[in-house]
Amino acid sequence: MAGRADSTVLAGARVVLPTGTVENGRVIVEGTRIAGSSAEGAPAVDLSGHWIVPGFVDMHNHGGGGASFTSGTVDEVLTGVRTHREHGTTTLVASTVTGEMDFLAERAGILSELVEQGDLAGIHFEGPFISPCRKGAHSEGLLRHPDPAEVRKLMDAARGTAKMFTLATELPGGIDSVRLLAEHGVIAAIGHTDATYEQTVEAIDAGATVATHLYNAMPGLGHRAPGPIAALLEDERITVELINDGTHLHPAALELAYHHAGAHRVALITDAMDAAGFGDGQYQLGPLAVEVKDGVARLVEGGSIAGSTLTLDTAFHRAVTIDRIPVGDVVQSISANPARLLGVYDRVGSLEPGKDADLVVLDADFRLKGVMRKGEWIIQPQAG
């Protein structure tokens, strides 16, 4: 019996499965999917000395490769998507930044077409429903309260592809907006917020399930006024986003989140902007000018951190080698958890038969060597 032309066995690597790591394991790819068994004579690729992990899932990303998801053309958005795929992100949500409502609705229409084509996994609206006290790299003059009617306007413009809204839930309309999103199966994320501990608990009880880049753009943890961080870390209903680029978080803050929330409640994200995978220089983030220097993006006016230049292969490498997070926990945080939150775990997020053949090959030092998406090599590893 001849092997299928589109059947391949990736053999000899350490394979990270939901049940643990298999030494000298193998992954069988047939067409676009992972298979449970291979046909006789299927070609084998020797990946001894490597790791095979699921493709990364980024649920918070504003662009890359010099292209912006917030303002770029369709071709530019696809350039950004390709850039992140080359760094292991096989599933990606496009995040917007604060803008005029009509502009955001227009962007939602453009991005939704790319979701429908399978290039994106959804849309995340970060702003304009956030606190001016914690605006970060968002234009204060365009911020507004989270009026449920306006939230609904953007949901409708996205034609069912909206996956997440970041809200300052303490603002007027915040709790009602959380309830609206929860009723429609859209993630309500607490972020860019000046909420108290008690206000954050109220939002969680109303249906919020994600902390947008925990620690960043929110009050710090205090011993008399614990603020949102304590409420978000302690509640099992919340998944906390972390930007592990060495700039947004001290390693001790990352360790605290993993220790207190557990790996099953962490989602490693990039919060990347245009410069990710592209380089230093001058950029625009929405209407605001950004300078990227030594890989750190900051607003030209005021100096606030303006997203990151992170890619998820770097986040993975840092988590394992610098932060000493176990490999299986990092895989959970960078693939499985975000896939579950986005409602796509039936297709991606783990290496299991029937799922898309989305995977990343890493060397013994956890450097990216190969990327496969839907059975096609984006970066083909050197065998052996």
C-alpha positions as a LaTeX table, in Angstrom:
\begin{tabular}{lrrr}
\hline
Residue & $x$ (\AA) & $y$ (\AA) & $z$ (\AA) \\
\hline
Met1 & 0.00 & 0.00 & 0.00 \\
Ala2 & 1.58 & 3.28 & $-1.13$ \\
Gly3 & 1.76 & 6.21 & 1.29 \\
Arg4 & $-0.45$ & 9.16 & 0.56 \\
Ala5 & 1.34 & 12.02 & $-1.18$ \\
Asp6 & 0.14 & 14.41 & 1.51 \\
Ser7 & 0.97 & 12.12 & 4.44 \\
Thr8 & 4.07 & 12.89 & 6.51 \\
Val9 & 5.47 & 11.55 & 9.78 \\
Leu10 & 7.47 & 13.94 & 11.95 \\
Ala11 & 9.58 & 11.61 & 14.05 \\
Gly12 & 12.16 & 11.57 & 16.82 \\
Ala13 & 11.28 & 14.82 & 18.60 \\
Arg14 & 10.02 & 15.55 & 22.07 \\
Val15 & 6.31 & 16.08 & 21.43 \\
Val16 & 4.26 & 18.12 & 23.91 \\
Leu17 & 0.76 & 16.68 & 24.17 \\
Pro18 & $-2.10$ & 17.67 & 26.52 \\
Thr19 & $-1.23$ & 14.58 & 28.59 \\
Gly20 & 2.49 & 15.38 & 28.84 \\
Thr21 & 5.71 & 15.24 & 26.86 \\
Val22 & 6.51 & 12.16 & 24.77 \\
Glu23 & 10.18 & 11.42 & 24.24 \\
Asn24 & 11.10 & 10.23 & 20.75 \\
Gly25 & 7.53 & 10.95 & 19.72 \\
Arg26 & 5.96 & 11.47 & 16.35 \\
Val27 & 3.27 & 13.60 & 14.79 \\
Ile28 & 1.44 & 12.27 & 11.73 \\
Val29 & 0.15 & 14.83 & 9.25 \\
Glu30 & $-2.36$ & 13.94 & 6.56 \\
Gly31 & $-3.41$ & 16.80 & 4.35 \\
Thr32 & $-4.28$ & 19.74 & 6.60 \\
Arg33 & $-4.83$ & 17.71 & 9.78 \\
Ile34 & $-3.12$ & 15.64 & 12.42 \\
Ala35 & $-3.83$ & 11.95 & 11.99 \\
Gly36 & $-3.94$ & 9.08 & 14.47 \\
Ser37 & $-2.03$ & 6.69 & 12.24 \\
Ser38 & $-0.06$ & 6.81 & 9.02 \\
Ala39 & $-0.33$ & 4.91 & 5.80 \\
Glu40 & 2.43 & 2.43 & 5.04 \\
Gly41 & 5.31 & 4.10 & 3.26 \\
Ala42 & 4.52 & 7.63 & 4.42 \\
Pro43 & 7.68 & 9.75 & 4.28 \\
Ala44 & 9.30 & 10.54 & 7.64 \\
Val45 & 11.11 & 13.69 & 8.70 \\
Asp46 & 13.77 & 13.09 & 11.36 \\
Leu47 & 13.44 & 15.80 & 14.01 \\
Ser48 & 15.67 & 14.21 & 16.62 \\
Gly49 & 16.96 & 16.75 & 19.12 \\
His50 & 13.95 & 19.04 & 18.59 \\
Trp51 & 10.67 & 19.83 & 20.31 \\
Ile52 & 7.29 & 19.82 & 18.57 \\
Val53 & 4.66 & 22.02 & 20.21 \\
Pro54 & 1.26 & 23.25 & 19.04 \\
Gly55 & 1.09 & 26.38 & 16.91 \\
Phe56 & 0.86 & 29.51 & 19.03 \\
Val57 & $-2.46$ & 31.35 & 19.49 \\
Asp58 & $-2.26$ & 35.13 & 20.00 \\
Met59 & $-5.50$ & 36.73 & 21.20 \\
His60 & $-4.12$ & 40.29 & 21.49 \\
Asn61 & $-2.10$ & 41.65 & 18.56 \\
His62 & $-2.17$ & 45.03 & 16.77 \\
Gly63 & 0.19 & 44.31 & 13.87 \\
Gly64 & 3.67 & 43.39 & 12.70 \\
Gly65 & 6.03 & 43.37 & 9.78 \\
Gly66 & 5.58 & 47.14 & 9.46 \\
Ala67 & 1.80 & 46.74 & 9.05 \\
Ser68 & $-1.05$ & 47.85 & 11.31 \\
Phe69 & $-4.25$ & 45.89 & 11.87 \\
Thr70 & $-5.86$ & 49.14 & 13.02 \\
Ser71 & $-5.30$ & 51.19 & 9.87 \\
Gly72 & $-3.63$ & 49.04 & 7.22 \\
Thr73 & $-5.02$ & 47.89 & 3.90 \\
Val74 & $-6.05$ & 44.27 & 3.46 \\
Asp75 & $-2.65$ & 43.48 & 1.93 \\
Glu76 & $-0.88$ & 45.20 & 4.82 \\
Val77 & $-2.93$ & 43.27 & 7.37 \\
Leu78 & $-1.96$ & 40.04 & 5.61 \\
Thr79 & 1.69 & 41.11 & 5.76 \\
Gly80 & 1.35 & 41.42 & 9.52 \\
Val81 & $-0.34$ & 38.03 & 9.73 \\
Arg82 & 2.45 & 36.41 & 7.69 \\
Thr83 & 5.10 & 38.02 & 9.88 \\
His84 & 3.63 & 36.50 & 13.02 \\
Arg85 & 3.14 & 33.12 & 11.35 \\
Glu86 & 6.86 & 33.07 & 10.64 \\
His87 & 7.34 & 33.39 & 14.40 \\
Gly88 & 5.04 & 30.48 & 15.22 \\
Thr89 & 1.66 & 32.20 & 15.63 \\
Thr90 & $-0.62$ & 30.08 & 13.50 \\
Thr91 & $-3.86$ & 31.52 & 14.98 \\
Leu92 & $-4.16$ & 35.27 & 15.47 \\
Val93 & $-6.79$ & 37.77 & 16.58 \\
Ala94 & $-6.50$ & 41.31 & 15.19 \\
Ser95 & $-6.74$ & 44.00 & 17.86 \\
Thr96 & $-7.80$ & 47.58 & 17.19 \\
Val97 & $-6.95$ & 50.73 & 19.15 \\
Thr98 & $-9.15$ & 53.65 & 20.12 \\
Gly99 & $-10.61$ & 55.61 & 17.21 \\
Glu100 & $-13.80$ & 57.30 & 16.08 \\
Met101 & $-16.77$ & 54.95 & 16.26 \\
Asp102 & $-17.50$ & 55.11 & 12.53 \\
Phe103 & $-13.85$ & 54.39 & 11.73 \\
Leu104 & $-13.80$ & 51.40 & 14.08 \\
Ala105 & $-17.02$ & 50.08 & 12.52 \\
Glu106 & $-15.44$ & 50.40 & 9.08 \\
Arg107 & $-12.30$ & 48.57 & 10.25 \\
Ala108 & $-14.48$ & 45.83 & 11.72 \\
Gly109 & $-16.04$ & 45.30 & 8.31 \\
Ile110 & $-12.63$ & 44.97 & 6.65 \\
Leu111 & $-11.17$ & 42.68 & 9.29 \\
Ser112 & $-14.28$ & 40.51 & 9.44 \\
Glu113 & $-13.76$ & 39.55 & 5.80 \\
Leu114 & $-10.30$ & 38.25 & 6.69 \\
Val115 & $-11.81$ & 36.27 & 9.55 \\
Glu116 & $-14.34$ & 34.75 & 7.17 \\
Gln117 & $-11.48$ & 33.84 & 4.79 \\
Gly118 & $-9.63$ & 32.08 & 7.60 \\
Asp119 & $-6.70$ & 34.49 & 7.80 \\
Leu120 & $-7.69$ & 35.84 & 11.23 \\
Ala121 & $-9.39$ & 34.17 & 14.18 \\
Gly122 & $-11.44$ & 37.19 & 15.18 \\
Ile123 & $-11.40$ & 40.85 & 16.22 \\
His124 & $-10.51$ & 42.36 & 19.59 \\
Phe125 & $-11.68$ & 45.91 & 20.29 \\
Glu126 & $-9.23$ & 47.54 & 22.70 \\
Gly127 & $-10.78$ & 50.95 & 23.22 \\
Pro128 & $-12.50$ & 53.34 & 23.02 \\
Phe129 & $-14.38$ & 52.15 & 26.15 \\
Ile130 & $-11.46$ & 52.61 & 28.56 \\
Ser131 & $-10.43$ & 54.91 & 31.39 \\
Pro132 & $-8.66$ & 58.20 & 30.66 \\
Cys133 & $-6.75$ & 57.59 & 33.91 \\
Arg134 & $-5.20$ & 54.45 & 32.44 \\
Lys135 & $-5.30$ & 55.21 & 28.73 \\
Gly136 & $-1.75$ & 54.10 & 27.91 \\
Ala137 & $-1.18$ & 54.53 & 24.16 \\
His138 & $-4.77$ & 55.54 & 23.37 \\
Ser139 & $-5.93$ & 58.99 & 22.31 \\
Glu140 & $-7.73$ & 60.54 & 25.30 \\
Gly141 & $-9.92$ & 62.78 & 23.15 \\
Leu142 & $-11.50$ & 59.71 & 21.51 \\
Leu143 & $-12.30$ & 57.78 & 24.68 \\
Arg144 & $-15.91$ & 57.21 & 25.68 \\
His145 & $-17.99$ & 55.40 & 28.25 \\
Pro146 & $-18.93$ & 51.79 & 27.41 \\
Asp147 & $-22.48$ & 52.48 & 26.28 \\
Pro148 & $-24.06$ & 49.08 & 25.49 \\
Ala149 & $-25.64$ & 50.56 & 22.34 \\
Glu150 & $-22.21$ & 51.55 & 21.02 \\
Val151 & $-20.70$ & 48.21 & 22.01 \\
Arg152 & $-23.53$ & 46.57 & 20.08 \\
Lys153 & $-22.78$ & 48.79 & 17.07 \\
Leu154 & $-19.24$ & 47.44 & 16.86 \\
Met155 & $-20.43$ & 43.87 & 17.42 \\
Asp156 & $-22.86$ & 44.25 & 14.54 \\
Ala157 & $-20.19$ & 45.81 & 12.31 \\
Ala158 & $-17.98$ & 42.78 & 12.97 \\
Arg159 & $-20.70$ & 40.44 & 11.67 \\
Gly160 & $-20.17$ & 37.77 & 14.29 \\
Thr161 & $-16.37$ & 37.91 & 14.25 \\
Ala162 & $-15.89$ & 40.03 & 17.40 \\
Lys163 & $-14.12$ & 37.84 & 19.95 \\
Met164 & $-13.26$ & 40.31 & 22.72 \\
Phe165 & $-13.79$ & 43.85 & 24.01 \\
Thr166 & $-11.49$ & 45.48 & 26.55 \\
Leu167 & $-13.51$ & 47.67 & 28.91 \\
Ala168 & $-12.96$ & 49.88 & 31.93 \\
Thr169 & $-15.94$ & 48.27 & 33.59 \\
Glu170 & $-16.15$ & 50.85 & 36.39 \\
Leu171 & $-17.27$ & 53.53 & 33.92 \\
Pro172 & $-20.98$ & 54.27 & 33.33 \\
Gly173 & $-22.46$ & 51.47 & 31.22 \\
Gly174 & $-19.57$ & 49.12 & 31.99 \\
Ile175 & $-21.47$ & 46.42 & 33.86 \\
Asp176 & $-24.36$ & 46.47 & 31.39 \\
Ser177 & $-21.86$ & 46.15 & 28.54 \\
Val178 & $-20.24$ & 43.16 & 30.22 \\
Arg179 & $-23.64$ & 41.48 & 30.48 \\
Leu180 & $-24.39$ & 42.25 & 26.82 \\
Leu181 & $-21.11$ & 40.73 & 25.67 \\
Ala182 & $-21.52$ & 37.66 & 27.86 \\
Glu183 & $-25.03$ & 37.08 & 26.49 \\
His184 & $-23.63$ & 37.08 & 22.95 \\
Gly185 & $-20.66$ & 34.84 & 23.68 \\
Val186 & $-18.08$ & 37.63 & 23.29 \\
Ile187 & $-15.26$ & 37.94 & 25.83 \\
Ala188 & $-15.54$ & 40.92 & 28.17 \\
Ala189 & $-11.98$ & 41.77 & 29.22 \\
Ile190 & $-11.16$ & 44.11 & 32.09 \\
Gly191 & $-8.34$ & 46.46 & 31.17 \\
His192 & $-7.14$ & 50.05 & 30.90 \\
Thr193 & $-9.09$ & 50.39 & 34.10 \\
Asp194 & $-8.97$ & 52.45 & 37.28 \\
Ala195 & $-11.38$ & 50.12 & 39.08 \\
Thr196 & $-11.27$ & 49.26 & 42.76 \\
Tyr197 & $-11.12$ & 45.69 & 44.02 \\
Glu198 & $-14.86$ & 45.76 & 44.69 \\
Gln199 & $-15.72$ & 47.18 & 41.26 \\
Thr200 & $-13.60$ & 44.49 & 39.60 \\
Val201 & $-15.39$ & 41.74 & 41.54 \\
Glu202 & $-18.71$ & 43.19 & 40.38 \\
Ala203 & $-17.56$ & 43.04 & 36.74 \\
Ile204 & $-16.41$ & 39.43 & 37.11 \\
Asp205 & $-19.73$ & 38.48 & 38.63 \\
Ala206 & $-21.45$ & 40.15 & 35.64 \\
Gly207 & $-19.54$ & 37.92 & 33.20 \\
Ala208 & $-16.02$ & 39.31 & 32.55 \\
Thr209 & $-13.54$ & 36.48 & 31.94 \\
Val210 & $-10.21$ & 38.03 & 30.88 \\
Ala211 & $-7.70$ & 40.51 & 32.32 \\
Thr212 & $-6.21$ & 42.58 & 29.49 \\
His213 & $-2.40$ & 42.58 & 29.93 \\
Leu214 & $-2.49$ & 42.09 & 33.69 \\
Tyr215 & $-0.55$ & 44.69 & 35.70 \\
Asn216 & $-0.28$ & 47.11 & 32.77 \\
Ala217 & $-2.72$ & 50.05 & 32.51 \\
Met218 & $-4.34$ & 49.42 & 35.89 \\
Pro219 & $-3.66$ & 50.41 & 39.53 \\
Gly220 & $-0.88$ & 48.57 & 41.25 \\
Leu221 & $-1.40$ & 45.98 & 43.95 \\
Gly222 & $-1.78$ & 47.68 & 47.33 \\
His223 & $-2.05$ & 46.18 & 50.78 \\
Arg224 & $-5.01$ & 48.38 & 51.83 \\
Ala225 & $-6.46$ & 49.02 & 48.39 \\
Pro226 & $-5.69$ & 45.79 & 46.49 \\
Gly227 & $-7.32$ & 47.10 & 43.31 \\
Pro228 & $-8.09$ & 45.03 & 40.22 \\
Ile229 & $-4.92$ & 42.91 & 40.23 \\
Ala230 & $-5.86$ & 40.99 & 43.38 \\
Ala231 & $-9.44$ & 40.44 & 42.19 \\
Leu232 & $-8.28$ & 39.22 & 38.77 \\
Leu233 & $-5.60$ & 36.89 & 40.11 \\
Glu234 & $-7.76$ & 35.25 & 42.75 \\
Asp235 & $-10.85$ & 34.45 & 40.69 \\
Glu236 & $-10.91$ & 31.11 & 38.86 \\
Arg237 & $-13.21$ & 32.59 & 36.23 \\
Ile238 & $-10.51$ & 34.95 & 34.95 \\
Thr239 & $-7.71$ & 34.26 & 32.47 \\
Val240 & $-4.88$ & 36.78 & 32.78 \\
Glu241 & $-3.00$ & 38.03 & 29.72 \\
Leu242 & 0.74 & 38.51 & 30.21 \\
Ile243 & 3.21 & 40.29 & 27.89 \\
Asn244 & 6.48 & 38.44 & 28.47 \\
Asp245 & 8.91 & 40.73 & 26.64 \\
Gly246 & 11.13 & 41.77 & 29.55 \\
Thr247 & 9.80 & 45.35 & 29.33 \\
His248 & 6.15 & 45.19 & 30.33 \\
Leu249 & 6.70 & 42.86 & 33.30 \\
His250 & 9.38 & 42.16 & 35.87 \\
Pro251 & 10.07 & 38.40 & 35.99 \\
Ala252 & 8.77 & 38.35 & 39.58 \\
Ala253 & 5.41 & 39.72 & 38.42 \\
Leu254 & 5.16 & 36.99 & 35.81 \\
Glu255 & 6.08 & 34.37 & 38.41 \\
Leu256 & 3.45 & 35.76 & 40.79 \\
Ala257 & 0.75 & 35.40 & 38.14 \\
Tyr258 & 1.75 & 31.82 & 37.30 \\
His259 & 1.99 & 30.89 & 40.97 \\
His260 & $-1.30$ & 32.46 & 42.03 \\
Ala261 & $-3.49$ & 31.92 & 38.96 \\
Gly262 & $-1.84$ & 28.74 & 37.70 \\
Ala263 & $-0.79$ & 27.94 & 34.15 \\
His264 & $-4.37$ & 27.01 & 33.24 \\
Arg265 & $-5.39$ & 30.67 & 33.74 \\
Val266 & $-2.53$ & 32.43 & 31.90 \\
Ala267 & $-2.58$ & 33.53 & 28.26 \\
Leu268 & 0.74 & 34.72 & 26.87 \\
Ile269 & 0.11 & 37.48 & 24.33 \\
Thr270 & 2.23 & 39.89 & 22.31 \\
Asp271 & 0.18 & 43.13 & 22.27 \\
Ala272 & 2.40 & 43.64 & 19.23 \\
Met273 & 2.33 & 46.75 & 17.07 \\
Asp274 & 3.67 & 47.39 & 13.56 \\
Ala275 & 7.35 & 47.15 & 14.51 \\
Ala276 & 7.15 & 43.51 & 15.60 \\
Gly277 & 9.41 & 41.54 & 13.29 \\
Phe278 & 10.34 & 44.76 & 11.49 \\
Gly279 & 12.69 & 46.98 & 13.51 \\
Asp280 & 13.27 & 50.32 & 15.19 \\
Gly281 & 11.91 & 53.56 & 13.75 \\
Gln282 & 8.92 & 55.88 & 13.66 \\
Tyr283 & 5.40 & 54.41 & 13.59 \\
Gln284 & 1.75 & 55.32 & 14.11 \\
Leu285 & $-0.50$ & 53.56 & 16.60 \\
Gly286 & $-3.94$ & 54.80 & 15.64 \\
Pro287 & $-3.62$ & 58.61 & 15.64 \\
Leu288 & $-0.57$ & 58.63 & 17.94 \\
Ala289 & 3.11 & 58.82 & 16.95 \\
Val290 & 5.34 & 56.05 & 18.30 \\
Glu291 & 9.12 & 55.72 & 18.37 \\
Val292 & 10.64 & 52.27 & 18.61 \\
Lys293 & 14.15 & 52.24 & 20.01 \\
Asp294 & 16.10 & 49.12 & 20.97 \\
Gly295 & 12.91 & 47.13 & 20.41 \\
Val296 & 10.82 & 49.14 & 22.91 \\
Ala297 & 7.82 & 51.09 & 21.57 \\
Arg298 & 6.93 & 54.35 & 23.32 \\
Leu299 & 4.69 & 57.30 & 22.49 \\
Val300 & 6.64 & 60.24 & 21.13 \\
Glu301 & 4.53 & 62.50 & 23.35 \\
Gly302 & 4.59 & 61.42 & 26.98 \\
Gly303 & 6.75 & 58.31 & 26.64 \\
Ser304 & 4.10 & 55.71 & 27.57 \\
Ile305 & 4.81 & 52.16 & 26.44 \\
Ala306 & 2.90 & 51.72 & 23.17 \\
Gly307 & 2.31 & 48.03 & 22.69 \\
Ser308 & 5.28 & 45.76 & 22.09 \\
Thr309 & 7.55 & 44.45 & 19.37 \\
Leu310 & 7.21 & 40.95 & 20.79 \\
Thr311 & 6.63 & 37.76 & 18.83 \\
Leu312 & 5.39 & 34.62 & 20.57 \\
Asp313 & 8.48 & 32.55 & 19.81 \\
Thr314 & 10.44 & 35.04 & 21.90 \\
Ala315 & 7.78 & 34.95 & 24.64 \\
Phe316 & 8.04 & 31.14 & 24.67 \\
His317 & 11.83 & 31.19 & 24.80 \\
Arg318 & 11.88 & 33.72 & 27.66 \\
Ala319 & 9.26 & 31.82 & 29.65 \\
Val320 & 11.24 & 28.56 & 29.53 \\
Thr321 & 14.84 & 29.77 & 29.69 \\
Ile322 & 14.64 & 32.94 & 31.82 \\
Asp323 & 11.47 & 32.48 & 33.87 \\
Arg324 & 11.96 & 28.72 & 34.25 \\
Ile325 & 8.30 & 27.95 & 33.58 \\
Pro326 & 7.85 & 24.23 & 32.73 \\
Val327 & 7.50 & 23.61 & 29.00 \\
Gly328 & 4.06 & 22.03 & 29.35 \\
Asp329 & 2.80 & 25.04 & 31.29 \\
Val330 & 4.11 & 27.43 & 28.64 \\
Val331 & 2.41 & 25.41 & 25.90 \\
Gln332 & $-0.83$ & 25.60 & 27.85 \\
Ser333 & $-0.50$ & 29.38 & 28.19 \\
Ile334 & 0.56 & 30.11 & 24.63 \\
Ser335 & $-1.69$ & 27.68 & 22.74 \\
Ala336 & $-4.39$ & 25.77 & 24.62 \\
Asn337 & $-5.76$ & 28.48 & 26.93 \\
Pro338 & $-6.23$ & 31.20 & 24.29 \\
Ala339 & $-7.69$ & 28.63 & 21.88 \\
Arg340 & $-10.28$ & 27.65 & 24.49 \\
Leu341 & $-11.16$ & 31.27 & 25.22 \\
Leu342 & $-11.61$ & 31.99 & 21.52 \\
Gly343 & $-13.81$ & 28.92 & 21.06 \\
Val344 & $-11.47$ & 27.22 & 18.59 \\
Tyr345 & $-9.92$ & 24.51 & 20.76 \\
Asp346 & $-11.76$ & 21.88 & 18.75 \\
Arg347 & $-9.46$ & 22.80 & 15.83 \\
Val348 & $-6.24$ & 24.26 & 17.25 \\
Gly349 & $-4.30$ & 24.69 & 20.49 \\
Ser350 & $-3.03$ & 21.12 & 20.97 \\
Leu351 & $-1.50$ & 18.25 & 19.01 \\
Glu352 & $-4.38$ & 15.77 & 18.74 \\
Pro353 & $-5.78$ & 13.67 & 15.88 \\
Gly354 & $-8.42$ & 15.50 & 13.89 \\
Lys355 & $-7.13$ & 18.96 & 14.67 \\
Asp356 & $-5.45$ & 21.30 & 12.19 \\
Ala357 & $-1.80$ & 20.44 & 11.59 \\
Asp358 & $-0.59$ & 23.66 & 13.21 \\
Leu359 & 2.73 & 23.15 & 14.95 \\
Val360 & 6.05 & 24.71 & 15.84 \\
Val361 & 9.44 & 22.99 & 15.81 \\
Leu362 & 11.97 & 24.24 & 18.37 \\
Asp363 & 15.58 & 23.21 & 18.84 \\
Ala364 & 17.04 & 21.99 & 22.13 \\
Asp365 & 17.54 & 25.62 & 23.22 \\
Phe366 & 13.90 & 26.48 & 22.41 \\
Arg367 & 14.74 & 28.54 & 19.34 \\
Leu368 & 12.21 & 28.37 & 16.50 \\
Lys369 & 13.28 & 26.13 & 13.64 \\
Gly370 & 10.05 & 25.27 & 11.86 \\
Val371 & 6.42 & 26.32 & 11.54 \\
Met372 & 3.59 & 24.35 & 9.94 \\
Arg373 & 0.06 & 25.69 & 9.43 \\
Lys374 & $-2.73$ & 23.45 & 8.16 \\
Gly375 & $-0.19$ & 20.89 & 6.96 \\
Glu376 & 1.98 & 23.34 & 5.00 \\
Trp377 & 5.45 & 24.37 & 6.07 \\
Ile378 & 5.79 & 28.13 & 6.51 \\
Ile379 & 9.33 & 27.53 & 7.73 \\
Gln380 & 10.69 & 24.07 & 6.98 \\
Pro381 & 13.08 & 22.70 & 9.63 \\
Gln382 & 16.38 & 21.05 & 8.83 \\
Ala383 & 15.95 & 17.36 & 9.59 \\
Gly384 & 18.16 & 15.48 & 12.04 \\
\hline
\end{tabular}
